[in-house]
Structures are given as C-alpha cells and as structure tokens.
C-alpha cells in the first residue's frame, strides 16, 4: 500500500469512519493475527490481540504522524499489545510462584520502561526497538522451562561463573552447561520470531 492510501485510511479513521476501520481490518488483520499467533501460541489469545490492535488503531489514529509506513505502525501496536498480554500472563504465573528471582525482576521491568508507554508513537525508532527487544527477551526468558530459565538468569543476567551457578543450583558443571546451551538455543528460536515478526511487510522506500 502506498503513502497516499495510508493517509486516506488514517484520515478516515480520524473522522470516525467505520468503513476505514473495516478496510484496515481486511488489509492488515490477517498479518496482525499471524504476528499475534507467533507470540501468543494459541488461537484464542491471538484473536483477542487482533481485536485489541484494531481498536487501538482506531482510537490512536490521531497520533499517527506518518513518519513510518502505516503497516510498521500497526505491527508495533501488535507487538506491544501481545507483550502486554504476555506480561499479564507471566504476572499471574508469578503470583503462584512467589520465589521469582529478584534480580531478573529488576532487569525485566526497569522503572523507566514499566508498562506500555502512554504515547509510544513519538518515541524514536531506535529507542522503541530497544524497548521492544528488551521486552521480547524478558518474555522469552520467562517462557522457558525452569530448568533452562535458572541457568540463563544466573549465568547471563547475574554474571555468575559456571562453578558458582552450579553450586547455587546444586548441579554438576556439565549438567549446568548442557542446560545453559539448550536454554540459549530456545531463546534464540523465540527471538528469531521477534526479529521476523516486525518485517512481515515489504521494506519501505525513502519517505518524502
């Protein structure tokens, strides 16, 4: 879709046009669902994320500045919405497991990035992408089975040596190394989805 069509759709949304929302749902809904499915891993949550995204696009149309392609803006909303829902899921899970690692919690939710920014559409692209990547890494680590998550936290986040981490977890060094290796492979796979998820649209040419 070219920039003229983007502007026409946004203008329609800003005027409250439900027809423009329907067109956006037709054009971007399948891709939004695909990206949401990659993060949420189940159809029900992916469908809810898709609906949330469309409503956010409708409500936030006034904040779209046109500095990036409309597709990029929509996919960022999709990512943020999925991450927000995942954080809620992990928070509920954490309430059932009160012995969460305190240092990881601090890394996961630093004070300056807690929650979704109120007006993230004005954040510079590099800052937004760093925030998204940090959230993606935190979500991916939380989603790991505990036997892989703990070695990742101790070695890669807390910086413990293999010997120190093995002692903390009461494991043999080789066992810890094996679990750490497996955990890193799982993380790489999850973050590969993040890397490809934001590029479902074709690269945009230089803007006027």
PDB file of C-alpha atoms in Angstrom:
ATOM      1  CA  UNK A   1       0.000   0.000   0.000  1.00  0.00           C
ATOM      2  CA  UNK A   2       1.370   3.461  -0.919  1.00  0.00           C
ATOM      3  CA  UNK A   3       1.533   6.509   1.325  1.00  0.00           C
ATOM      4  CA  UNK A   4      -1.473   8.168  -0.360  1.00  0.00           C
ATOM      5  CA  UNK A   5      -3.683   5.235   0.547  1.00  0.00           C
ATOM      6  CA  UNK A   6      -2.202   5.239   4.053  1.00  0.00           C
ATOM      7  CA  UNK A   7      -3.138   8.879   4.510  1.00  0.00           C
ATOM      8  CA  UNK A   8      -6.641   8.290   3.166  1.00  0.00           C
ATOM      9  CA  UNK A   9      -7.228   5.437   5.608  1.00  0.00           C
ATOM     10  CA  UNK A  10      -5.863   7.398   8.565  1.00  0.00           C
ATOM     11  CA  UNK A  11      -7.965  10.439   7.620  1.00  0.00           C
ATOM     12  CA  UNK A  12     -10.994   8.182   7.536  1.00  0.00           C
ATOM     13  CA  UNK A  13     -10.211   6.759  10.972  1.00  0.00           C
ATOM     14  CA  UNK A  14      -9.657  10.235  12.390  1.00  0.00           C
ATOM     15  CA  UNK A  15     -13.095  11.239  11.138  1.00  0.00           C
ATOM     16  CA  UNK A  16     -14.633   8.176  12.801  1.00  0.00           C
ATOM     17  CA  UNK A  17     -15.214   6.178   9.624  1.00  0.00           C
ATOM     18  CA  UNK A  18     -16.105   2.570  10.361  1.00  0.00           C
ATOM     19  CA  UNK A  19     -15.569   1.805   6.686  1.00  0.00           C
ATOM     20  CA  UNK A  20     -11.904   2.811   7.035  1.00  0.00           C
ATOM     21  CA  UNK A  21     -11.606   0.522  10.041  1.00  0.00           C
ATOM     22  CA  UNK A  22     -13.150  -2.307   8.015  1.00  0.00           C
ATOM     23  CA  UNK A  23     -10.637  -1.705   5.227  1.00  0.00           C
ATOM     24  CA  UNK A  24      -7.743  -1.789   7.688  1.00  0.00           C
ATOM     25  CA  UNK A  25      -9.118  -4.996   9.191  1.00  0.00           C
ATOM     26  CA  UNK A  26      -9.313  -6.538   5.703  1.00  0.00           C
ATOM     27  CA  UNK A  27      -5.841  -5.349   4.676  1.00  0.00           C
ATOM     28  CA  UNK A  28      -3.863  -5.899   7.873  1.00  0.00           C
ATOM     29  CA  UNK A  29      -6.000  -8.214  10.018  1.00  0.00           C
ATOM     30  CA  UNK A  30      -4.506 -11.477   8.675  1.00  0.00           C
ATOM     31  CA  UNK A  31      -0.929 -10.251   9.184  1.00  0.00           C
ATOM     32  CA  UNK A  32      -1.720  -8.902  12.639  1.00  0.00           C
ATOM     33  CA  UNK A  33      -3.235 -12.270  13.566  1.00  0.00           C
ATOM     34  CA  UNK A  34      -0.175 -14.099  12.200  1.00  0.00           C
ATOM     35  CA  UNK A  35       2.184 -11.983  14.297  1.00  0.00           C
ATOM     36  CA  UNK A  36      -0.043 -12.281  17.382  1.00  0.00           C
ATOM     37  CA  UNK A  37      -0.207 -16.049  16.939  1.00  0.00           C
ATOM     38  CA  UNK A  38       3.583 -16.297  16.886  1.00  0.00           C
ATOM     39  CA  UNK A  39       3.776 -14.603  20.258  1.00  0.00           C
ATOM     40  CA  UNK A  40       0.636 -15.904  21.980  1.00  0.00           C
ATOM     41  CA  UNK A  41       0.901 -19.526  20.724  1.00  0.00           C
ATOM     42  CA  UNK A  42      -2.852 -20.113  20.821  1.00  0.00           C
ATOM     43  CA  UNK A  43      -5.766 -19.065  18.639  1.00  0.00           C
ATOM     44  CA  UNK A  44      -7.997 -17.567  21.320  1.00  0.00           C
ATOM     45  CA  UNK A  45      -5.363 -15.155  22.626  1.00  0.00           C
ATOM     46  CA  UNK A  46      -4.223 -14.280  19.102  1.00  0.00           C
ATOM     47  CA  UNK A  47      -7.785 -13.404  18.113  1.00  0.00           C
ATOM     48  CA  UNK A  48      -8.179 -11.218  21.210  1.00  0.00           C
ATOM     49  CA  UNK A  49      -4.891  -9.450  20.487  1.00  0.00           C
ATOM     50  CA  UNK A  50      -6.011  -8.849  16.900  1.00  0.00           C
ATOM     51  CA  UNK A  51      -9.251  -7.249  18.067  1.00  0.00           C
ATOM     52  CA  UNK A  52      -7.386  -5.139  20.627  1.00  0.00           C
ATOM     53  CA  UNK A  53      -4.972  -3.954  17.947  1.00  0.00           C
ATOM     54  CA  UNK A  54      -7.740  -2.884  15.586  1.00  0.00           C
ATOM     55  CA  UNK A  55      -9.434  -0.930  18.359  1.00  0.00           C
ATOM     56  CA  UNK A  56      -6.140   0.738  19.306  1.00  0.00           C
ATOM     57  CA  UNK A  57      -5.523   1.684  15.692  1.00  0.00           C
ATOM     58  CA  UNK A  58      -8.998   3.220  15.585  1.00  0.00           C
ATOM     59  CA  UNK A  59      -8.575   5.119  18.862  1.00  0.00           C
ATOM     60  CA  UNK A  60      -4.959   6.223  18.268  1.00  0.00           C
ATOM     61  CA  UNK A  61      -5.313   7.269  14.643  1.00  0.00           C
ATOM     62  CA  UNK A  62      -4.841  10.872  15.704  1.00  0.00           C
ATOM     63  CA  UNK A  63      -1.338  10.114  16.987  1.00  0.00           C
ATOM     64  CA  UNK A  64      -0.120   8.638  13.695  1.00  0.00           C
ATOM     65  CA  UNK A  65       2.379  11.159  12.289  1.00  0.00           C
ATOM     66  CA  UNK A  66       3.168   9.458   9.008  1.00  0.00           C
ATOM     67  CA  UNK A  67       6.905   9.228   9.713  1.00  0.00           C
ATOM     68  CA  UNK A  68       6.766   5.487   9.046  1.00  0.00           C
ATOM     69  CA  UNK A  69       4.572   3.255   6.930  1.00  0.00           C
ATOM     70  CA  UNK A  70       1.125   2.563   8.315  1.00  0.00           C
ATOM     71  CA  UNK A  71       1.971  -1.147   8.311  1.00  0.00           C
ATOM     72  CA  UNK A  72       5.007  -0.529  10.566  1.00  0.00           C
ATOM     73  CA  UNK A  73       2.869   1.445  12.998  1.00  0.00           C
ATOM     74  CA  UNK A  74       0.217  -1.266  13.118  1.00  0.00           C
ATOM     75  CA  UNK A  75       2.781  -4.040  13.625  1.00  0.00           C
ATOM     76  CA  UNK A  76       4.372  -2.138  16.506  1.00  0.00           C
ATOM     77  CA  UNK A  77       0.967  -1.800  18.149  1.00  0.00           C
ATOM     78  CA  UNK A  78       0.549  -5.537  17.624  1.00  0.00           C
ATOM     79  CA  UNK A  79       3.872  -6.322  19.263  1.00  0.00           C
ATOM     80  CA  UNK A  80       3.208  -4.030  22.234  1.00  0.00           C
ATOM     81  CA  UNK A  81      -0.283  -5.453  22.702  1.00  0.00           C
ATOM     82  CA  UNK A  82       0.993  -9.034  22.620  1.00  0.00           C
ATOM     83  CA  UNK A  83       3.808  -8.216  25.054  1.00  0.00           C
ATOM     84  CA  UNK A  84       1.363  -6.515  27.414  1.00  0.00           C
ATOM     85  CA  UNK A  85      -0.875  -9.574  27.420  1.00  0.00           C
ATOM     86  CA  UNK A  86       2.123 -11.861  27.957  1.00  0.00           C
ATOM     87  CA  UNK A  87       3.262  -9.740  30.909  1.00  0.00           C
ATOM     88  CA  UNK A  88      -0.185 -10.144  32.437  1.00  0.00           C
ATOM     89  CA  UNK A  89       0.054 -13.902  31.946  1.00  0.00           C
ATOM     90  CA  UNK A  90       3.503 -14.072  33.494  1.00  0.00           C
ATOM     91  CA  UNK A  91       2.441 -11.854  36.402  1.00  0.00           C
ATOM     92  CA  UNK A  92      -0.394 -14.243  37.164  1.00  0.00           C
ATOM     93  CA  UNK A  93       2.011 -17.162  36.932  1.00  0.00           C
ATOM     94  CA  UNK A  94       4.481 -15.370  39.184  1.00  0.00           C
ATOM     95  CA  UNK A  95       1.776 -14.876  41.811  1.00  0.00           C
ATOM     96  CA  UNK A  96       1.572 -18.648  42.056  1.00  0.00           C
ATOM     97  CA  UNK A  97       5.369 -18.922  42.234  1.00  0.00           C
ATOM     98  CA  UNK A  98       6.469 -16.251  44.750  1.00  0.00           C
ATOM     99  CA  UNK A  99      10.138 -17.306  44.649  1.00  0.00           C
ATOM    100  CA  UNK A 100      10.889 -15.397  41.452  1.00  0.00           C
ATOM    101  CA  UNK A 101      14.428 -14.200  41.047  1.00  0.00           C
ATOM    102  CA  UNK A 102      14.604 -10.587  42.315  1.00  0.00           C
ATOM    103  CA  UNK A 103      17.463  -9.567  40.082  1.00  0.00           C
ATOM    104  CA  UNK A 104      15.692 -10.792  36.991  1.00  0.00           C
ATOM    105  CA  UNK A 105      12.584  -8.848  38.030  1.00  0.00           C
ATOM    106  CA  UNK A 106      14.675  -5.677  38.231  1.00  0.00           C
ATOM    107  CA  UNK A 107      16.171  -6.341  34.799  1.00  0.00           C
ATOM    108  CA  UNK A 108      12.814  -7.227  33.310  1.00  0.00           C
ATOM    109  CA  UNK A 109      10.963  -4.120  34.463  1.00  0.00           C
ATOM    110  CA  UNK A 110      13.313  -1.164  34.962  1.00  0.00           C
ATOM    111  CA  UNK A 111      11.479   1.876  36.295  1.00  0.00           C
ATOM    112  CA  UNK A 112      11.808   3.875  33.081  1.00  0.00           C
ATOM    113  CA  UNK A 113      10.084   1.256  30.879  1.00  0.00           C
ATOM    114  CA  UNK A 114       7.383  -0.177  33.144  1.00  0.00           C
ATOM    115  CA  UNK A 115       4.178  -0.791  31.239  1.00  0.00           C
ATOM    116  CA  UNK A 116       3.336   0.376  27.735  1.00  0.00           C
ATOM    117  CA  UNK A 117       4.377   4.000  27.082  1.00  0.00           C
ATOM    118  CA  UNK A 118       1.392   6.350  27.094  1.00  0.00           C
ATOM    119  CA  UNK A 119       2.408   7.865  23.749  1.00  0.00           C
ATOM    120  CA  UNK A 120       4.980   5.480  22.298  1.00  0.00           C
ATOM    121  CA  UNK A 121       4.242   6.663  18.750  1.00  0.00           C
ATOM    122  CA  UNK A 122       6.535   9.656  19.366  1.00  0.00           C
ATOM    123  CA  UNK A 123       9.474   7.576  20.591  1.00  0.00           C
ATOM    124  CA  UNK A 124      12.495   7.494  18.246  1.00  0.00           C
ATOM    125  CA  UNK A 125      12.612   4.252  16.267  1.00  0.00           C
ATOM    126  CA  UNK A 126      15.878   3.058  17.813  1.00  0.00           C
ATOM    127  CA  UNK A 127      14.610   3.663  21.360  1.00  0.00           C
ATOM    128  CA  UNK A 128      11.329   1.925  20.604  1.00  0.00           C
ATOM    129  CA  UNK A 129      13.083  -1.067  19.084  1.00  0.00           C
ATOM    130  CA  UNK A 130      15.411  -1.352  22.108  1.00  0.00           C
ATOM    131  CA  UNK A 131      12.368  -1.326  24.387  1.00  0.00           C
ATOM    132  CA  UNK A 132      10.616  -3.938  22.266  1.00  0.00           C
ATOM    133  CA  UNK A 133      13.706  -6.144  22.178  1.00  0.00           C
ATOM    134  CA  UNK A 134      14.156  -5.906  25.957  1.00  0.00           C
ATOM    135  CA  UNK A 135      10.517  -6.876  26.464  1.00  0.00           C
ATOM    136  CA  UNK A 136      10.865  -9.715  23.976  1.00  0.00           C
ATOM    137  CA  UNK A 137      13.944 -11.079  25.748  1.00  0.00           C
ATOM    138  CA  UNK A 138      12.235 -10.824  29.150  1.00  0.00           C
ATOM    139  CA  UNK A 139       9.129 -12.572  27.830  1.00  0.00           C
ATOM    140  CA  UNK A 140      11.199 -15.288  26.157  1.00  0.00           C
ATOM    141  CA  UNK A 141      13.183 -15.960  29.336  1.00  0.00           C
ATOM    142  CA  UNK A 142      10.026 -16.146  31.434  1.00  0.00           C
ATOM    143  CA  UNK A 143       8.555 -18.615  28.990  1.00  0.00           C
ATOM    144  CA  UNK A 144      11.478 -21.041  29.333  1.00  0.00           C
ATOM    145  CA  UNK A 145      11.072 -24.200  31.416  1.00  0.00           C
ATOM    146  CA  UNK A 146      12.557 -23.574  34.851  1.00  0.00           C
ATOM    147  CA  UNK A 147      15.484 -25.981  34.344  1.00  0.00           C
ATOM    148  CA  UNK A 148      16.673 -23.767  31.478  1.00  0.00           C
ATOM    149  CA  UNK A 149      15.483 -20.434  32.851  1.00  0.00           C
ATOM    150  CA  UNK A 150      17.515 -20.559  36.062  1.00  0.00           C
ATOM    151  CA  UNK A 151      20.879 -21.207  34.340  1.00  0.00           C
ATOM    152  CA  UNK A 152      20.159 -18.342  31.913  1.00  0.00           C
ATOM    153  CA  UNK A 153      19.345 -15.979  34.789  1.00  0.00           C
ATOM    154  CA  UNK A 154      22.382 -16.918  36.855  1.00  0.00           C
ATOM    155  CA  UNK A 155      24.941 -17.033  34.046  1.00  0.00           C
ATOM    156  CA  UNK A 156      23.731 -14.455  31.538  1.00  0.00           C
ATOM    157  CA  UNK A 157      21.863 -11.962  33.736  1.00  0.00           C
ATOM    158  CA  UNK A 158      23.622 -12.211  37.096  1.00  0.00           C
ATOM    159  CA  UNK A 159      27.013 -12.977  35.595  1.00  0.00           C
ATOM    160  CA  UNK A 160      27.875 -15.925  37.840  1.00  0.00           C
ATOM    161  CA  UNK A 161      30.611 -18.307  36.753  1.00  0.00           C
ATOM    162  CA  UNK A 162      29.749 -21.857  35.780  1.00  0.00           C
ATOM    163  CA  UNK A 163      31.069 -23.085  39.129  1.00  0.00           C
ATOM    164  CA  UNK A 164      29.074 -20.513  41.107  1.00  0.00           C
ATOM    165  CA  UNK A 165      25.871 -21.222  39.188  1.00  0.00           C
ATOM    166  CA  UNK A 166      26.370 -24.981  39.538  1.00  0.00           C
ATOM    167  CA  UNK A 167      26.803 -24.615  43.284  1.00  0.00           C
ATOM    168  CA  UNK A 168      23.719 -22.395  43.557  1.00  0.00           C
ATOM    169  CA  UNK A 169      21.581 -24.894  41.646  1.00  0.00           C
ATOM    170  CA  UNK A 170      23.279 -27.968  43.143  1.00  0.00           C
ATOM    171  CA  UNK A 171      24.164 -29.324  39.713  1.00  0.00           C
ATOM    172  CA  UNK A 172      27.257 -30.767  38.135  1.00  0.00           C
ATOM    173  CA  UNK A 173      29.119 -28.307  35.936  1.00  0.00           C
ATOM    174  CA  UNK A 174      28.461 -30.373  32.817  1.00  0.00           C
ATOM    175  CA  UNK A 175      24.751 -30.550  33.604  1.00  0.00           C
ATOM    176  CA  UNK A 176      24.564 -26.804  34.002  1.00  0.00           C
ATOM    177  CA  UNK A 177      26.479 -26.241  30.765  1.00  0.00           C
ATOM    178  CA  UNK A 178      24.134 -28.567  28.917  1.00  0.00           C
ATOM    179  CA  UNK A 179      21.034 -26.810  30.256  1.00  0.00           C
ATOM    180  CA  UNK A 180      22.511 -23.391  29.563  1.00  0.00           C
ATOM    181  CA  UNK A 181      23.261 -24.391  25.987  1.00  0.00           C
ATOM    182  CA  UNK A 182      19.753 -25.733  25.492  1.00  0.00           C
ATOM    183  CA  UNK A 183      18.214 -22.637  27.096  1.00  0.00           C
ATOM    184  CA  UNK A 184      20.165 -20.335  24.802  1.00  0.00           C
ATOM    185  CA  UNK A 185      19.021 -22.292  21.756  1.00  0.00           C
ATOM    186  CA  UNK A 186      15.404 -21.968  22.877  1.00  0.00           C
ATOM    187  CA  UNK A 187      15.873 -18.235  23.432  1.00  0.00           C
ATOM    188  CA  UNK A 188      17.408 -17.834  20.001  1.00  0.00           C
ATOM    189  CA  UNK A 189      14.406 -19.528  18.436  1.00  0.00           C
ATOM    190  CA  UNK A 190      11.924 -17.349  20.334  1.00  0.00           C
ATOM    191  CA  UNK A 191      13.793 -14.159  19.445  1.00  0.00           C
ATOM    192  CA  UNK A 192      14.007 -15.220  15.825  1.00  0.00           C
ATOM    193  CA  UNK A 193      10.227 -14.911  15.796  1.00  0.00           C
ATOM    194  CA  UNK A 194      10.599 -11.384  17.206  1.00  0.00           C
ATOM    195  CA  UNK A 195      13.112 -10.436  14.550  1.00  0.00           C
ATOM    196  CA  UNK A 196      10.970 -11.680  11.681  1.00  0.00           C
ATOM    197  CA  UNK A 197       7.635 -10.655  13.136  1.00  0.00           C
ATOM    198  CA  UNK A 198       8.225  -6.944  12.619  1.00  0.00           C
ATOM    199  CA  UNK A 199       9.193  -7.386   8.984  1.00  0.00           C
ATOM    200  CA  UNK A 200       6.096  -9.058   7.610  1.00  0.00           C
ATOM    201  CA  UNK A 201       5.608  -6.076   5.317  1.00  0.00           C
ATOM    202  CA  UNK A 202       7.937  -5.187   2.474  1.00  0.00           C
ATOM    203  CA  UNK A 203      10.754  -2.730   3.267  1.00  0.00           C
ATOM    204  CA  UNK A 204       9.590   0.815   2.700  1.00  0.00           C
ATOM    205  CA  UNK A 205      11.359   3.147   0.323  1.00  0.00           C
ATOM    206  CA  UNK A 206      12.689   6.523   1.418  1.00  0.00           C
ATOM    207  CA  UNK A 207       9.912   8.823   2.563  1.00  0.00           C
ATOM    208  CA  UNK A 208       9.262  12.243   1.171  1.00  0.00           C
TER     209      UNK A 208
END
